[in-house]
mmCIF file of C-alpha atoms in Angstrom:
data_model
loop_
_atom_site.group_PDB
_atom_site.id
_atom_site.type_symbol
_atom_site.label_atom_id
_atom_site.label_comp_id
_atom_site.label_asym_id
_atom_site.label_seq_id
_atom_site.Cartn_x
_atom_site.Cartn_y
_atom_site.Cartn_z
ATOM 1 C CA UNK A 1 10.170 76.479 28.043
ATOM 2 C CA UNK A 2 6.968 79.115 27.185
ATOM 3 C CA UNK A 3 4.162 77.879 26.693
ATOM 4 C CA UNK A 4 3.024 79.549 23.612
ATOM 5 C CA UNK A 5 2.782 83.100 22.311
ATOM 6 C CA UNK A 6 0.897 86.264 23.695
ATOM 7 C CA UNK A 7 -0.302 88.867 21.063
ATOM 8 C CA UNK A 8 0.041 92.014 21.233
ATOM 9 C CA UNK A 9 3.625 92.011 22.832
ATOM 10 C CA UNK A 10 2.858 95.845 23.193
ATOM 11 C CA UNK A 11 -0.120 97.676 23.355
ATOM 12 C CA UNK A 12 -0.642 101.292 23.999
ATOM 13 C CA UNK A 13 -3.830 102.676 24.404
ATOM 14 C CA UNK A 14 -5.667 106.016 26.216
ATOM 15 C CA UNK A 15 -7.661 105.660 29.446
ATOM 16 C CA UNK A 16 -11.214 104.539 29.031
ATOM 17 C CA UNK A 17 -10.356 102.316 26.150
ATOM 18 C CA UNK A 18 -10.480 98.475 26.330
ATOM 19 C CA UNK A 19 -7.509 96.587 26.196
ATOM 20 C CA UNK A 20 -7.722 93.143 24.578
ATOM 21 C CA UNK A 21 -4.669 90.466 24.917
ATOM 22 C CA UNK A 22 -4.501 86.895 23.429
ATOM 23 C CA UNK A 23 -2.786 84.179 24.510
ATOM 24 C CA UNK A 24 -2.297 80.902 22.877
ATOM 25 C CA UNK A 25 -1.172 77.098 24.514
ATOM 26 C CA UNK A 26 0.061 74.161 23.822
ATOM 27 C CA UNK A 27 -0.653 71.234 25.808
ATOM 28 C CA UNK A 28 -4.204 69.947 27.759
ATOM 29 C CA UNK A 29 -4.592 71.710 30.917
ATOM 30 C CA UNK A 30 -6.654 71.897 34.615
ATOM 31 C CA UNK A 31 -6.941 75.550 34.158
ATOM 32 C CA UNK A 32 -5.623 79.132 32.640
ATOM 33 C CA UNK A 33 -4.636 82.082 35.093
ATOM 34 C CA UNK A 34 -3.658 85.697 33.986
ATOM 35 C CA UNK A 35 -1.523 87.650 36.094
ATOM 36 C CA UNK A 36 -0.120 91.337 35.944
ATOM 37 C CA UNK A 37 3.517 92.413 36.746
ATOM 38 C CA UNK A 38 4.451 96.050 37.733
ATOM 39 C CA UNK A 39 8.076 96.683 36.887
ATOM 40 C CA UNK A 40 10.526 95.038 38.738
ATOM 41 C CA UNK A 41 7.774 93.307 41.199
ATOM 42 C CA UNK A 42 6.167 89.950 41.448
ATOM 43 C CA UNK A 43 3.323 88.616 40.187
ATOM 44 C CA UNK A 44 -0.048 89.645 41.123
ATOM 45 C CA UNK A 45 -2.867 87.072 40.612
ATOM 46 C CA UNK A 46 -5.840 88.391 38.601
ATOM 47 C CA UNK A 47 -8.356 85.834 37.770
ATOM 48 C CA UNK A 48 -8.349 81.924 37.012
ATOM 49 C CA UNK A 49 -10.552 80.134 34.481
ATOM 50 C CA UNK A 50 -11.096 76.429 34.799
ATOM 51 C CA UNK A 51 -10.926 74.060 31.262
ATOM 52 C CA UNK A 52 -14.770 73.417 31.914
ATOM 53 C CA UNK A 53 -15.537 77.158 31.666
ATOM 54 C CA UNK A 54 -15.985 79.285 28.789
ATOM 55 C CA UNK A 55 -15.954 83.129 30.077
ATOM 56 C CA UNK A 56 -15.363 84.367 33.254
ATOM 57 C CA UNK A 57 -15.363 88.063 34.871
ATOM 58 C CA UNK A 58 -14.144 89.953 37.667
ATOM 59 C CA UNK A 59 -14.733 93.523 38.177
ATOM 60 C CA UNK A 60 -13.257 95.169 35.020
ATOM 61 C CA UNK A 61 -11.572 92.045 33.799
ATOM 62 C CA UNK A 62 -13.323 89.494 31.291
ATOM 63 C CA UNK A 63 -11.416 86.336 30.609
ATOM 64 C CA UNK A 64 -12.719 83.544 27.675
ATOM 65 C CA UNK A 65 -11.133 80.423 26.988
ATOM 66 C CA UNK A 66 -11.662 78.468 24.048
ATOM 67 C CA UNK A 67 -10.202 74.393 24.595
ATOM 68 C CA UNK A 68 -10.573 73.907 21.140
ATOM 69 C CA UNK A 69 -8.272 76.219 20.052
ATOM 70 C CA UNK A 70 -6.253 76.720 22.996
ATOM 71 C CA UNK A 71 -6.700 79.858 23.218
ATOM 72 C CA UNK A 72 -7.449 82.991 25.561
ATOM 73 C CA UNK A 73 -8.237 86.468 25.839
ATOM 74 C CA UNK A 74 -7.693 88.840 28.829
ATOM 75 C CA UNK A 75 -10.473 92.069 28.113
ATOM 76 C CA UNK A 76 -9.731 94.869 30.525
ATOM 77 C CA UNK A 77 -12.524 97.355 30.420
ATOM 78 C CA UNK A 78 -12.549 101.085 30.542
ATOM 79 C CA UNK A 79 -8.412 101.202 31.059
ATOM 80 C CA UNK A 80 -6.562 103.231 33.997
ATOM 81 C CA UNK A 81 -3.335 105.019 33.938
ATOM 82 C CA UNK A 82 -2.858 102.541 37.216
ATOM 83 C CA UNK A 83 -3.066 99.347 34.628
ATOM 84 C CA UNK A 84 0.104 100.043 33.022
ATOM 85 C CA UNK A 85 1.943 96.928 33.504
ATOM 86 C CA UNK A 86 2.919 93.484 32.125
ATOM 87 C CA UNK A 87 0.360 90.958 31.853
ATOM 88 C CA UNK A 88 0.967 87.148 31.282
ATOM 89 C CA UNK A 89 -0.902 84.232 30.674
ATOM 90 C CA UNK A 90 0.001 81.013 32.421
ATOM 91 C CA UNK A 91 -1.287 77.090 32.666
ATOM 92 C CA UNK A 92 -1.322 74.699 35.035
ATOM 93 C CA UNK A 93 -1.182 71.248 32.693
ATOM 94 C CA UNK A 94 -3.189 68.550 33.895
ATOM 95 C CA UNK A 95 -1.844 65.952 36.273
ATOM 96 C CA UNK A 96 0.481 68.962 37.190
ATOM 97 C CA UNK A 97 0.708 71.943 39.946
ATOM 98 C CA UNK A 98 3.307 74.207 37.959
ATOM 99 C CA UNK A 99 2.500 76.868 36.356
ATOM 100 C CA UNK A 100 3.754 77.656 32.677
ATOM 101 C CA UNK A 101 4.102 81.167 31.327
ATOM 102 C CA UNK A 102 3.845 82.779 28.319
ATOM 103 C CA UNK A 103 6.054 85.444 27.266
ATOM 104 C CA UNK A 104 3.867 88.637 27.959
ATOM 105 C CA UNK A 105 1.872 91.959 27.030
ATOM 106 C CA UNK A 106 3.304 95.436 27.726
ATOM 107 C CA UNK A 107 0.429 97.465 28.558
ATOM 108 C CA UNK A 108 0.865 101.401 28.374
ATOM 109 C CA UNK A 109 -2.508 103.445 29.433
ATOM 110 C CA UNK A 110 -1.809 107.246 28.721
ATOM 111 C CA UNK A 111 -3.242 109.456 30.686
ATOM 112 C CA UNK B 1 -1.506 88.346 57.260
ATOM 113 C CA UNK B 2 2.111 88.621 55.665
ATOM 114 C CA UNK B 3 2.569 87.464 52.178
ATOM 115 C CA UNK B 4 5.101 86.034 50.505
ATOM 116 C CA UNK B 5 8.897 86.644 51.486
ATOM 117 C CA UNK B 6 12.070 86.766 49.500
ATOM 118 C CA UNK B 7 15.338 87.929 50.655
ATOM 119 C CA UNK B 8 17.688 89.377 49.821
ATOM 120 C CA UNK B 9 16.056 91.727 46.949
ATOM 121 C CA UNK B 10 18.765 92.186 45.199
ATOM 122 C CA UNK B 11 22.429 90.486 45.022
ATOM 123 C CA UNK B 12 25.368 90.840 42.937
ATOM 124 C CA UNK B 13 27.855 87.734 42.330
ATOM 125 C CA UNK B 14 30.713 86.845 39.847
ATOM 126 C CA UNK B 15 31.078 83.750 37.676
ATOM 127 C CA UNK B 16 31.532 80.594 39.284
ATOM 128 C CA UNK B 17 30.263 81.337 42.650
ATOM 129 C CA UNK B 18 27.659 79.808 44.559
ATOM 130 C CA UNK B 19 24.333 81.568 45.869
ATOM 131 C CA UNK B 20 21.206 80.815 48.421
ATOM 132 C CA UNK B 21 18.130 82.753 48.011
ATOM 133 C CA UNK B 22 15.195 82.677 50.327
ATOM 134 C CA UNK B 23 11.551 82.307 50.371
ATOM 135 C CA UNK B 24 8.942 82.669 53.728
ATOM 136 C CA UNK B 25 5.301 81.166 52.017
ATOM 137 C CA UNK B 26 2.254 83.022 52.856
ATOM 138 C CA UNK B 27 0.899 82.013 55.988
ATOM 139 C CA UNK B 28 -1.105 78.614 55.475
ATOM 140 C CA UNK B 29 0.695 77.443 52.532
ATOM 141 C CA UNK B 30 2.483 74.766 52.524
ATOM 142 C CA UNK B 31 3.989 74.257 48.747
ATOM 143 C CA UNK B 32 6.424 76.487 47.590
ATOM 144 C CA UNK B 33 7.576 76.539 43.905
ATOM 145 C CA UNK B 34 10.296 78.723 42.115
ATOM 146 C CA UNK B 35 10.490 80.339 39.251
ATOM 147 C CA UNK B 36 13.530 82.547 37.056
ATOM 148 C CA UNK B 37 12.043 85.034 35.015
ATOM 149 C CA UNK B 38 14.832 86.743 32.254
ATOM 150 C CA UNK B 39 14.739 90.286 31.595
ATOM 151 C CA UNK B 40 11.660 90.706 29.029
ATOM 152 C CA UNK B 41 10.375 86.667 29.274
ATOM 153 C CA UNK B 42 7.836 85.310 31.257
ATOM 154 C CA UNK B 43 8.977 83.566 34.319
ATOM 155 C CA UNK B 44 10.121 79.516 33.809
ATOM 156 C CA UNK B 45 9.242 77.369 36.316
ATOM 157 C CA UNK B 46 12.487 75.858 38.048
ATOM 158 C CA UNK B 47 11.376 73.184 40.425
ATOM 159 C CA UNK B 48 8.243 72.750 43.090
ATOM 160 C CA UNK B 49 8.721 71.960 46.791
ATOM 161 C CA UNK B 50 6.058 69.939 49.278
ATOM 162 C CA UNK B 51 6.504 67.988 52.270
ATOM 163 C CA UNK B 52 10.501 68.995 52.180
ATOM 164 C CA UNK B 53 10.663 67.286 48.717
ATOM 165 C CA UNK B 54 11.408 68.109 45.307
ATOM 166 C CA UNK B 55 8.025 67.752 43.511
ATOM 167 C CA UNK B 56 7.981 68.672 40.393
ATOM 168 C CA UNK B 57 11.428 70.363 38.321
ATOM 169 C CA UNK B 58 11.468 72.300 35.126
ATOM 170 C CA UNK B 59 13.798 72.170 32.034
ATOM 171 C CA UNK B 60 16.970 73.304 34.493
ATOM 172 C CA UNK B 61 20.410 72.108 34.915
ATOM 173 C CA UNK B 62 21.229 70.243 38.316
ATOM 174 C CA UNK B 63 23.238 73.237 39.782
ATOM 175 C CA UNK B 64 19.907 74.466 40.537
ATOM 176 C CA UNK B 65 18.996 72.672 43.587
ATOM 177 C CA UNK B 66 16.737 73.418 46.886
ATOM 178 C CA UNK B 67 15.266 72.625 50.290
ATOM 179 C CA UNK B 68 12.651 73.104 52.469
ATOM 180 C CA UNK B 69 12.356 73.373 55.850
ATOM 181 C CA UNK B 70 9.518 72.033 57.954
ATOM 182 C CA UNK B 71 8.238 75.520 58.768
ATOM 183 C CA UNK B 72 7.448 75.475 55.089
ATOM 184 C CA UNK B 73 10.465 77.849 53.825
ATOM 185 C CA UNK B 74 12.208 77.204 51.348
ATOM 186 C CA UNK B 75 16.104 78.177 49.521
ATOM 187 C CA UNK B 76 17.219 78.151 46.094
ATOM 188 C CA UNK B 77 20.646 77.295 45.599
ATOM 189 C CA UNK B 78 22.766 77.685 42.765
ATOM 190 C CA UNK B 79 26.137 76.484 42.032
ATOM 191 C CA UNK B 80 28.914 77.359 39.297
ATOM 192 C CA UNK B 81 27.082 80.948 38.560
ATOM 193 C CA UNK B 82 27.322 81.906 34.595
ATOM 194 C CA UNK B 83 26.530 85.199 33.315
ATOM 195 C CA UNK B 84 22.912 83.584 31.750
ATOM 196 C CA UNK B 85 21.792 82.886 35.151
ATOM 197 C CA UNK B 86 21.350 86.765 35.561
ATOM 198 C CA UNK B 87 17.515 87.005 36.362
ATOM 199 C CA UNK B 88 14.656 88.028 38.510
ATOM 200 C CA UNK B 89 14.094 84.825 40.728
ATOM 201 C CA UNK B 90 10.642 84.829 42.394
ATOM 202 C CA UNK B 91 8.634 82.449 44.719
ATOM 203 C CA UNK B 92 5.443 81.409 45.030
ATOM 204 C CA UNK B 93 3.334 79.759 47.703
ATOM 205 C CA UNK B 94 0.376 77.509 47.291
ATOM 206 C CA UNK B 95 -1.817 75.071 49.660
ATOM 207 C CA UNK B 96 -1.817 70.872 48.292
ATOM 208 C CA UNK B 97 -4.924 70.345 49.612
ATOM 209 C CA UNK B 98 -6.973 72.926 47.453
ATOM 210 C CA UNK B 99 -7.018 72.663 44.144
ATOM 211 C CA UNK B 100 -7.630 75.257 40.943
ATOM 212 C CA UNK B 101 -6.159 77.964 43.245
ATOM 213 C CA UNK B 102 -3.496 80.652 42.306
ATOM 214 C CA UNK B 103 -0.269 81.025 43.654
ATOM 215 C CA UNK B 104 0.895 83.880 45.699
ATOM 216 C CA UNK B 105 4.146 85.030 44.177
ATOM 217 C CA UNK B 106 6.926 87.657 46.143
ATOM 218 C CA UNK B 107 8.710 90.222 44.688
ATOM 219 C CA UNK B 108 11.782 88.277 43.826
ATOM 220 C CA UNK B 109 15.524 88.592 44.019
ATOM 221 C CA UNK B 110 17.092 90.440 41.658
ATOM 222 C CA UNK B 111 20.371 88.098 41.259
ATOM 223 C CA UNK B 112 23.151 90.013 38.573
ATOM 224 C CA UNK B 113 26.705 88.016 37.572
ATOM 225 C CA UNK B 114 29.000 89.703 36.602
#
């Protein structure tokens, strides 16, 4: 089963914008991980958060976490043509190694 | 350093058959999990193999079954196809020893029943 929800399902935006995407969970986890999906490809990892930590960033990529309201947000700075993709949201539950997914953003950076 | 393996990329089958897909880990991993991702869903996680045994196993059916080998590879088998079972399978490859790490997904097989 998903995990939870990830809002926008779509979002289109020009290059050099930010792109924000939310993603909500159910259950008590080890840690949150956000990976992007080119069509038709596997999974690339992006960046993983820990439950302990709040905000975390690599390169153009800011991730928060908020326990409290299981919650998280994937900010991708100044957008790229080359970002268009899928990106999803996924949990590793405590006391377990799997990872669960939610169902996705559609990101669409016009040139 | 090769990554993640899957073969064959893409298959075609008909109801009721049986198929075996394949997975190579990235080198130094030794857990392999599996995961079926629909056509617009995020991917659901099918079942988890370490030490050549079933681990961990998702919300799916028992004609999903696997192995793995003690070179670390690992098949998916799945019996009695049905048209739902039309997917993008994908594996990924982790180490047990190091925890809060990512996993290192291939591209998939793109399995189609028809």
């Amino acid at each position: 089963s998903q995990q939870g929800e990830e809002d926008p399902q779509a979002l289109s935006i020009q290059e050099g914008e930010n792109a924000t995407m939310n993603c909500s969970y159910k259950t008590s986890i080890n840690n949150l991980q956000w990976y992007r999906q080119n069509s038709g490809r596997g999974l690339v990892h992006l960046i993983l958060i820990r439950s302990n930590e709040r905000e975390k960033h690599s390169g153009r990529l800011r991730v928060t976490l908020d326990t409290s309201k299981k919650s998280s947000s994937l900010l991708i700075t100044a957008s790229r043509a080359a970002d268009t993709a899928s990106y999803f949201c996924a949990t590793v539950d405590t006391g377990r190694r799997a990872l669960t997914f939610g169902s996705g953003t559609r990101l669409q950076v016009q040139p | 350093d090769a990554g993640v393996t899957q073969s064959p990329t893409h298959l075609i089958k008909t109801r009721g058959q049986q198929v075996t897909l394949r997975c190579s880990p990235k080198s130094g991993h030794d857990t392999v999990s599996w995961y079926q991702q629909a056509l617009g869903q995020g991917p659901q996680f099918i079942f988890q193999y370490y030490e050549e045994e079933e681990r961990q196993r998702g919300n799916f059916p028992d004609r999903f079954s696997g192995h793995q080998f003690p070179n670390y590879s690992s098949e998916l088998n799945v019996n009695a196809l049905l048209l739902g079972d039309s997917a993008l399978y994908l594996c990924a490859s982790s180490s047990q020893l190091v925890g809060n790490q990512p996993q290192h997904f291939g591209d998939g097989t793109r399995l189609s029943i028809l």
